[in-house]
PDB file of C-alpha atoms in Angstrom:
ATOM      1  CA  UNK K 461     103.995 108.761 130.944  1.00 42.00           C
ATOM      2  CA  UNK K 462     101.577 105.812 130.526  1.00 49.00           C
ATOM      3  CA  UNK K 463     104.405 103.349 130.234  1.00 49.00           C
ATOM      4  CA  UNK K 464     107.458 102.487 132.799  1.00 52.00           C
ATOM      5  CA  UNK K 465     109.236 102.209 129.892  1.00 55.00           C
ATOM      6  CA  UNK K 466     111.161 105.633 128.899  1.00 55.00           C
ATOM      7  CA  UNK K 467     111.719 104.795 125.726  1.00 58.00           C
ATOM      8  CA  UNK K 468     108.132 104.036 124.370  1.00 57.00           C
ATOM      9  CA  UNK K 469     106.651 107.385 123.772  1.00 56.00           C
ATOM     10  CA  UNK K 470     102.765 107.976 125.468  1.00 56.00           C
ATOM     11  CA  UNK K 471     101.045 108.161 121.954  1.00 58.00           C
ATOM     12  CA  UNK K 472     102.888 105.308 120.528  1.00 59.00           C
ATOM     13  CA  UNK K 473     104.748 106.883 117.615  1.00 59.00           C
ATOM     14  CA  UNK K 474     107.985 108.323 118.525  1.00 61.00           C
ATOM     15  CA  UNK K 475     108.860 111.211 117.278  1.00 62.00           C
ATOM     16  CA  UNK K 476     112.493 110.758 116.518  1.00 63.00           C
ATOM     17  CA  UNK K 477     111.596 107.747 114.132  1.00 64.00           C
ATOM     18  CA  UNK K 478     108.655 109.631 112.159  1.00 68.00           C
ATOM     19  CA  UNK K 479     110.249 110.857 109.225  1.00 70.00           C
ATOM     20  CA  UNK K 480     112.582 107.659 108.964  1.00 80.00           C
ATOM     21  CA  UNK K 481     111.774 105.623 105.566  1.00 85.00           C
ATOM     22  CA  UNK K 482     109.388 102.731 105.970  1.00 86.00           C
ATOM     23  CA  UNK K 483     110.301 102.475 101.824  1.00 89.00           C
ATOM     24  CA  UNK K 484     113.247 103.601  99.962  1.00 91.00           C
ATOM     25  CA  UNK K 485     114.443 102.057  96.483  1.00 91.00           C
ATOM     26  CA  UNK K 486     116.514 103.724  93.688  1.00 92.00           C
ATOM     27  CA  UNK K 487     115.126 102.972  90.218  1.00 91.00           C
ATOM     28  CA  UNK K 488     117.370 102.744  87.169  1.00 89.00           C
ATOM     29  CA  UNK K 489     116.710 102.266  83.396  1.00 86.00           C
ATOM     30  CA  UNK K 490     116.844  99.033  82.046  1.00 79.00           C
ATOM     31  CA  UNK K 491     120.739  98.675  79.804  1.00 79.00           C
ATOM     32  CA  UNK K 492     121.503  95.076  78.446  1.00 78.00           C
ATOM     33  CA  UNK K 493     124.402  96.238  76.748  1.00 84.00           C
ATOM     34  CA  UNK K 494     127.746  96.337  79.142  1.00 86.00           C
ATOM     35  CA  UNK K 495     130.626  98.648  78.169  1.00 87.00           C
ATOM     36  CA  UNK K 496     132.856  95.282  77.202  1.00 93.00           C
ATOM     37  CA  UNK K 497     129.345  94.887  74.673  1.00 91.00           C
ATOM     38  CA  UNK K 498     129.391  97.956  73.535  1.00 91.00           C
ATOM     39  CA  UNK K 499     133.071  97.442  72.288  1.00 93.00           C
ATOM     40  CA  UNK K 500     131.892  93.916  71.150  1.00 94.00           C
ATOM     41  CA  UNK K 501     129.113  95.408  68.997  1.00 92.00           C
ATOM     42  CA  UNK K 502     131.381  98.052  67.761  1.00 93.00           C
ATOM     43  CA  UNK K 503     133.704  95.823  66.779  1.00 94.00           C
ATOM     44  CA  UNK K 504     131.544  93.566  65.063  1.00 95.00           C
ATOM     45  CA  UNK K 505     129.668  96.576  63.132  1.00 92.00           C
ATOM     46  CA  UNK K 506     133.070  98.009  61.751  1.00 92.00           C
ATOM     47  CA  UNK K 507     134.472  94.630  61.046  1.00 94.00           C
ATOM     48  CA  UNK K 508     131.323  93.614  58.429  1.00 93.00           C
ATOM     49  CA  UNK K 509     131.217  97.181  57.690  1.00 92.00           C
ATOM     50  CA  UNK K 510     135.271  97.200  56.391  1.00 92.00           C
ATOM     51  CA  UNK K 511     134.624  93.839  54.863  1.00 93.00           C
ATOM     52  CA  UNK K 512     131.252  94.884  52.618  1.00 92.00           C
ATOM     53  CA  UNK K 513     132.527  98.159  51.659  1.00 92.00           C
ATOM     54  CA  UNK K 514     136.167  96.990  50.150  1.00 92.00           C
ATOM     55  CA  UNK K 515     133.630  94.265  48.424  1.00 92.00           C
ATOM     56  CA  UNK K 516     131.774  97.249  47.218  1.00 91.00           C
ATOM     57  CA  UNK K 517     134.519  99.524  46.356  1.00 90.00           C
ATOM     58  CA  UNK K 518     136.718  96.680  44.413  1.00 91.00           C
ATOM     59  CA  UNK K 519     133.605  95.752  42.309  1.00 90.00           C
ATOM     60  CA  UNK K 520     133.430  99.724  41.378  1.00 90.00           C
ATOM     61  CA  UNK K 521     130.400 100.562  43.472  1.00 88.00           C
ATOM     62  CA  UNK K 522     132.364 103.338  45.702  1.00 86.00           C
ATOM     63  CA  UNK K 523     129.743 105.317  47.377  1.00 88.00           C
ATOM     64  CA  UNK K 524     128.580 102.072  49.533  1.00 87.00           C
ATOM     65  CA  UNK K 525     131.843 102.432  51.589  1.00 86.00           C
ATOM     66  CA  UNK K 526     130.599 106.344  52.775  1.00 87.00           C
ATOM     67  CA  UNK K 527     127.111 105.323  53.586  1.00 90.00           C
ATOM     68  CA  UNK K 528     128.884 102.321  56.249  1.00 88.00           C
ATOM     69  CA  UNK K 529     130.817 104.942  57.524  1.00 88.00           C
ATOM     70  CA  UNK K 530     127.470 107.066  58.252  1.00 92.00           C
ATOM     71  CA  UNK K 531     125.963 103.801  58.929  1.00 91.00           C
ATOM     72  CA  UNK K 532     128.935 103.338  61.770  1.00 92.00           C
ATOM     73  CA  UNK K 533     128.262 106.721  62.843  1.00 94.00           C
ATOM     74  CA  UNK K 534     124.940 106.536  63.853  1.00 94.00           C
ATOM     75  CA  UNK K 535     124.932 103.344  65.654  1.00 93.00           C
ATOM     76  CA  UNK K 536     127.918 104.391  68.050  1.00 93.00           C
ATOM     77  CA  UNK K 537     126.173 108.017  68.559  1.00 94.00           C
ATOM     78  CA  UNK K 538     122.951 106.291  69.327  1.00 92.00           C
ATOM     79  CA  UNK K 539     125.011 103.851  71.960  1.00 90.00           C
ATOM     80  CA  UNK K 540     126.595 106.478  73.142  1.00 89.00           C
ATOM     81  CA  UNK K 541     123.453 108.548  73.898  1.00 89.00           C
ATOM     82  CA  UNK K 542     121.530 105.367  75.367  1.00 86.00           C
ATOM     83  CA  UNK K 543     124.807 104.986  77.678  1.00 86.00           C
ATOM     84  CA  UNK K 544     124.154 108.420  79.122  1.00 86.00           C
ATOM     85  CA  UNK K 545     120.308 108.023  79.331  1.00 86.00           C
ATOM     86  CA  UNK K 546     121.383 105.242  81.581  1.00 84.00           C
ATOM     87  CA  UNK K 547     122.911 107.784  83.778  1.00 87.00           C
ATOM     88  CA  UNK K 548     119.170 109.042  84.828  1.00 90.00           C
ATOM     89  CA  UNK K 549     117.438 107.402  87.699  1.00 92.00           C
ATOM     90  CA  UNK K 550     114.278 107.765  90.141  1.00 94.00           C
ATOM     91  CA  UNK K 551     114.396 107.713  93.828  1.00 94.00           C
ATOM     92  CA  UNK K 552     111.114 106.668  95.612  1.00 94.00           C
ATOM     93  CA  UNK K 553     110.790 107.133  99.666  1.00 94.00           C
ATOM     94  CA  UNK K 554     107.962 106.521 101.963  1.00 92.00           C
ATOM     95  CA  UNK K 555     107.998 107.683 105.371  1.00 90.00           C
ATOM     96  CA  UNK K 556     105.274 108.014 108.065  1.00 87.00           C
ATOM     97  CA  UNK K 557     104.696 111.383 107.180  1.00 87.00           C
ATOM     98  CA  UNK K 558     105.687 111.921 103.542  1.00 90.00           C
ATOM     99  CA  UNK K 559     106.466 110.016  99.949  1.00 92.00           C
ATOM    100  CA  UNK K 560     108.955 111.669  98.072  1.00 94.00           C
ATOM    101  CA  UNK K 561     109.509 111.066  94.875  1.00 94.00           C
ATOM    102  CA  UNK K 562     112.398 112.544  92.840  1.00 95.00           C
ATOM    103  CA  UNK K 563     113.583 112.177  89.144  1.00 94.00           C
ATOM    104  CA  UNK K 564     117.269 112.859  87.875  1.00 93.00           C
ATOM    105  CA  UNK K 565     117.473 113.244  84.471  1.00 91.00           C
ATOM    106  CA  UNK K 566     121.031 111.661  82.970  1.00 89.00           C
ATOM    107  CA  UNK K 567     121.917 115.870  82.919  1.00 91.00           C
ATOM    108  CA  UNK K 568     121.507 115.916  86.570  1.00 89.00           C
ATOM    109  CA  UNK K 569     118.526 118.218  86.683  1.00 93.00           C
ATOM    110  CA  UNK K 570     116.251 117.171  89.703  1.00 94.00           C
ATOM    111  CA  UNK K 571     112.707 117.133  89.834  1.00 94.00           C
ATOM    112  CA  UNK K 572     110.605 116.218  92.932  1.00 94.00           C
ATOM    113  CA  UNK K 573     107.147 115.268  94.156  1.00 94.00           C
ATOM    114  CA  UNK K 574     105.539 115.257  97.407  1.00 93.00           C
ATOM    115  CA  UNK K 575     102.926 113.563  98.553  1.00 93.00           C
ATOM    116  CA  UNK K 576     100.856 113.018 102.165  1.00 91.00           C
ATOM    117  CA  UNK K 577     100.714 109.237 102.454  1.00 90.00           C
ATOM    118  CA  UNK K 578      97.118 109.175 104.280  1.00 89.00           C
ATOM    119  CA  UNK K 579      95.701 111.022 101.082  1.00 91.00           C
ATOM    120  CA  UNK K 580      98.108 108.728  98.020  1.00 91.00           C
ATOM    121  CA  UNK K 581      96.931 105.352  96.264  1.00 92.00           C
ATOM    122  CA  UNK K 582      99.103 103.596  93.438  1.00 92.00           C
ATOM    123  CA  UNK K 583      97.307 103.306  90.204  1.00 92.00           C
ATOM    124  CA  UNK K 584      98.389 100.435  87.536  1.00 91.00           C
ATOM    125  CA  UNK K 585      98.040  99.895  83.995  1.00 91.00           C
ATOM    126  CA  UNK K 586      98.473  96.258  83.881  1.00 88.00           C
ATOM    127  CA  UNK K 587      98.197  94.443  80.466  1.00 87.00           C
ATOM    128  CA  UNK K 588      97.923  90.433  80.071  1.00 86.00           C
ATOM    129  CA  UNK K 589     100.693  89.898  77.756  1.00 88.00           C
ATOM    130  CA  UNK K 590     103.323  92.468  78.512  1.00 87.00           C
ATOM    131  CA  UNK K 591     102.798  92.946  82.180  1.00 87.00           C
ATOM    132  CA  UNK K 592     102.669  96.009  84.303  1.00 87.00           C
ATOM    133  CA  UNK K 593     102.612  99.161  81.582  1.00 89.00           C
ATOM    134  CA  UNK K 594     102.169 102.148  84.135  1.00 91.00           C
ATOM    135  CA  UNK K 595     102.797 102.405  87.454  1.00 92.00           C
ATOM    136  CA  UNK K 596     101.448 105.923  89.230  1.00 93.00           C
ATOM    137  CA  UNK K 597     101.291 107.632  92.388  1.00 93.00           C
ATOM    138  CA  UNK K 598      97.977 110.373  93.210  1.00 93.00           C
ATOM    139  CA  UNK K 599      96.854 112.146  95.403  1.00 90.00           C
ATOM    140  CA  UNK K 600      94.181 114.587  94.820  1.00 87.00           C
ATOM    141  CA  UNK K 601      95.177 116.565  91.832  1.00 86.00           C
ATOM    142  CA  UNK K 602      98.560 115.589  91.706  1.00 90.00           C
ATOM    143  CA  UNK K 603      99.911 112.576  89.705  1.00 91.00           C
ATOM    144  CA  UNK K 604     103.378 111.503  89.042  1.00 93.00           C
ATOM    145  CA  UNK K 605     104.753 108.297  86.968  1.00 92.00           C
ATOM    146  CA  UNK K 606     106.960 105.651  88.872  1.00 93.00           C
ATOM    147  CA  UNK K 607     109.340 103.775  87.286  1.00 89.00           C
ATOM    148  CA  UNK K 608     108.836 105.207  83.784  1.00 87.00           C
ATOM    149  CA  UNK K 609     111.859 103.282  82.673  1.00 85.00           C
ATOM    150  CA  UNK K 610     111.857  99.890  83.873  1.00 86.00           C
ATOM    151  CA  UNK K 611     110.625  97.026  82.808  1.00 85.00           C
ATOM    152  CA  UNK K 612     107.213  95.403  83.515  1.00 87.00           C
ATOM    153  CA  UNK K 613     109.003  93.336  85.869  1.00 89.00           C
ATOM    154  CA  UNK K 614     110.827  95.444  87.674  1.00 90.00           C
ATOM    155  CA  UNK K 615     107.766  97.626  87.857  1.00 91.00           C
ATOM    156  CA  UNK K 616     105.445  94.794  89.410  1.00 92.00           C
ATOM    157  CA  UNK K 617     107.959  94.568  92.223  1.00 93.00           C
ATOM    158  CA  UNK K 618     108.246  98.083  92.963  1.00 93.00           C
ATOM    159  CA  UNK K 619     104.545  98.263  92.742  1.00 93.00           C
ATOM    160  CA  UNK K 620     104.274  95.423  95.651  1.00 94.00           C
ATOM    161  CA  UNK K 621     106.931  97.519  97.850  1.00 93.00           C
ATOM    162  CA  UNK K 622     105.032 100.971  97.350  1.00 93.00           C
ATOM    163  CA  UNK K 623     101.516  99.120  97.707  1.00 93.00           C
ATOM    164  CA  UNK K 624     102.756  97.212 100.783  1.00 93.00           C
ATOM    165  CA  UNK K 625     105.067  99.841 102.506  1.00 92.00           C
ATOM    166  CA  UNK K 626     101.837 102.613 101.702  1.00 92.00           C
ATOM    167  CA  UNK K 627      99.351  99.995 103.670  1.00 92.00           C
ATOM    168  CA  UNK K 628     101.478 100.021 106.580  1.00 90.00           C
ATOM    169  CA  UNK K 629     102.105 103.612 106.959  1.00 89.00           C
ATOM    170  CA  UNK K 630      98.332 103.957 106.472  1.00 86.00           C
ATOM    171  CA  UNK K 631      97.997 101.327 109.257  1.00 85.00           C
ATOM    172  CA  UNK K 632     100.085 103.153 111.523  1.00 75.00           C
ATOM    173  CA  UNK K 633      97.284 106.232 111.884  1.00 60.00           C
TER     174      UNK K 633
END
């Protein structure tokens, strides 16, 4: 060994560590409506819906009250199907050797990316009123979308972490 110290390996990078995440961050999508919201909303829709449509109905105009009820039925199917988009998330890991990128759709099907860090650079769509738009990961032939559904916030800070967590891995070599 070229060290007295056993636990420094000779080449510097020890091989135990290697594969352990310099970067790791769970992505979710973006929901601004809570559960207790959703029953808020609800409530609120049915309430002006019941009110309009016995309006409606006493003044002899009848049908009204059966397009509310579709009306009531599409905006609590399209809650509930936002609710279980918000069930899908990304998973983004750097390590020394690897990034790793995975999707789960709200479904739980998996899909996953691989990348060599050495040969990877982040490319952004930035826009000066809205903020970061796109946020992408490629290497060679091989492109993938990060953070697809966050917001332009959210986005600029994962882009920071994968920009500065990518530099130091590359640093390492």
């Amino acid at each position: 060994m070229a060290s007295g110290n056993p636990s420094v390996h000779p080449y510097g990078l020890d091989p135990d560590t290697i594969d352990r995440p310099v970067f790791a961050a769970t992505i979710r999508p973006h929901q601004s409506l809570s559960r207790r919201g959703f029953r808020v909303v609800m409530t609120g829709c049915c309430a002006v819906s019941l009110t309009v449509s016995v309006w409606a109905w006493r003044m002899g105009f009848w049908p009204v009250a059966g397009f509310f009820g579709l009306d009531m039925l599409a905006i609590y199917a399209a809650l509930k199907v936002s609710f279980r988009r918000g069930r899908s998330f990304e998973e983004v890991m750097i390590s020394q050797i690897e990034i790793l990128l995975a999707r789960v759709s709200h479904r739980g099907e998996r899909r996953e990316w691989r990348f060599n860090p050495l040969w990877t650079k982040i490319e952004t769509v930035e826009d000066d009123e809205y903020g970061l738009q796109r946020l992408t990961l490629v290497s060679r032939r091989q492109q993938a979308l990060v953070a697809r559904d966050a917001g332009p916030d959210e986005r600029a800070r994962i882009a920071l972490g994968l920009t500065t967590a990518l530099a130091q891995v590359k640093k390492g070599y």
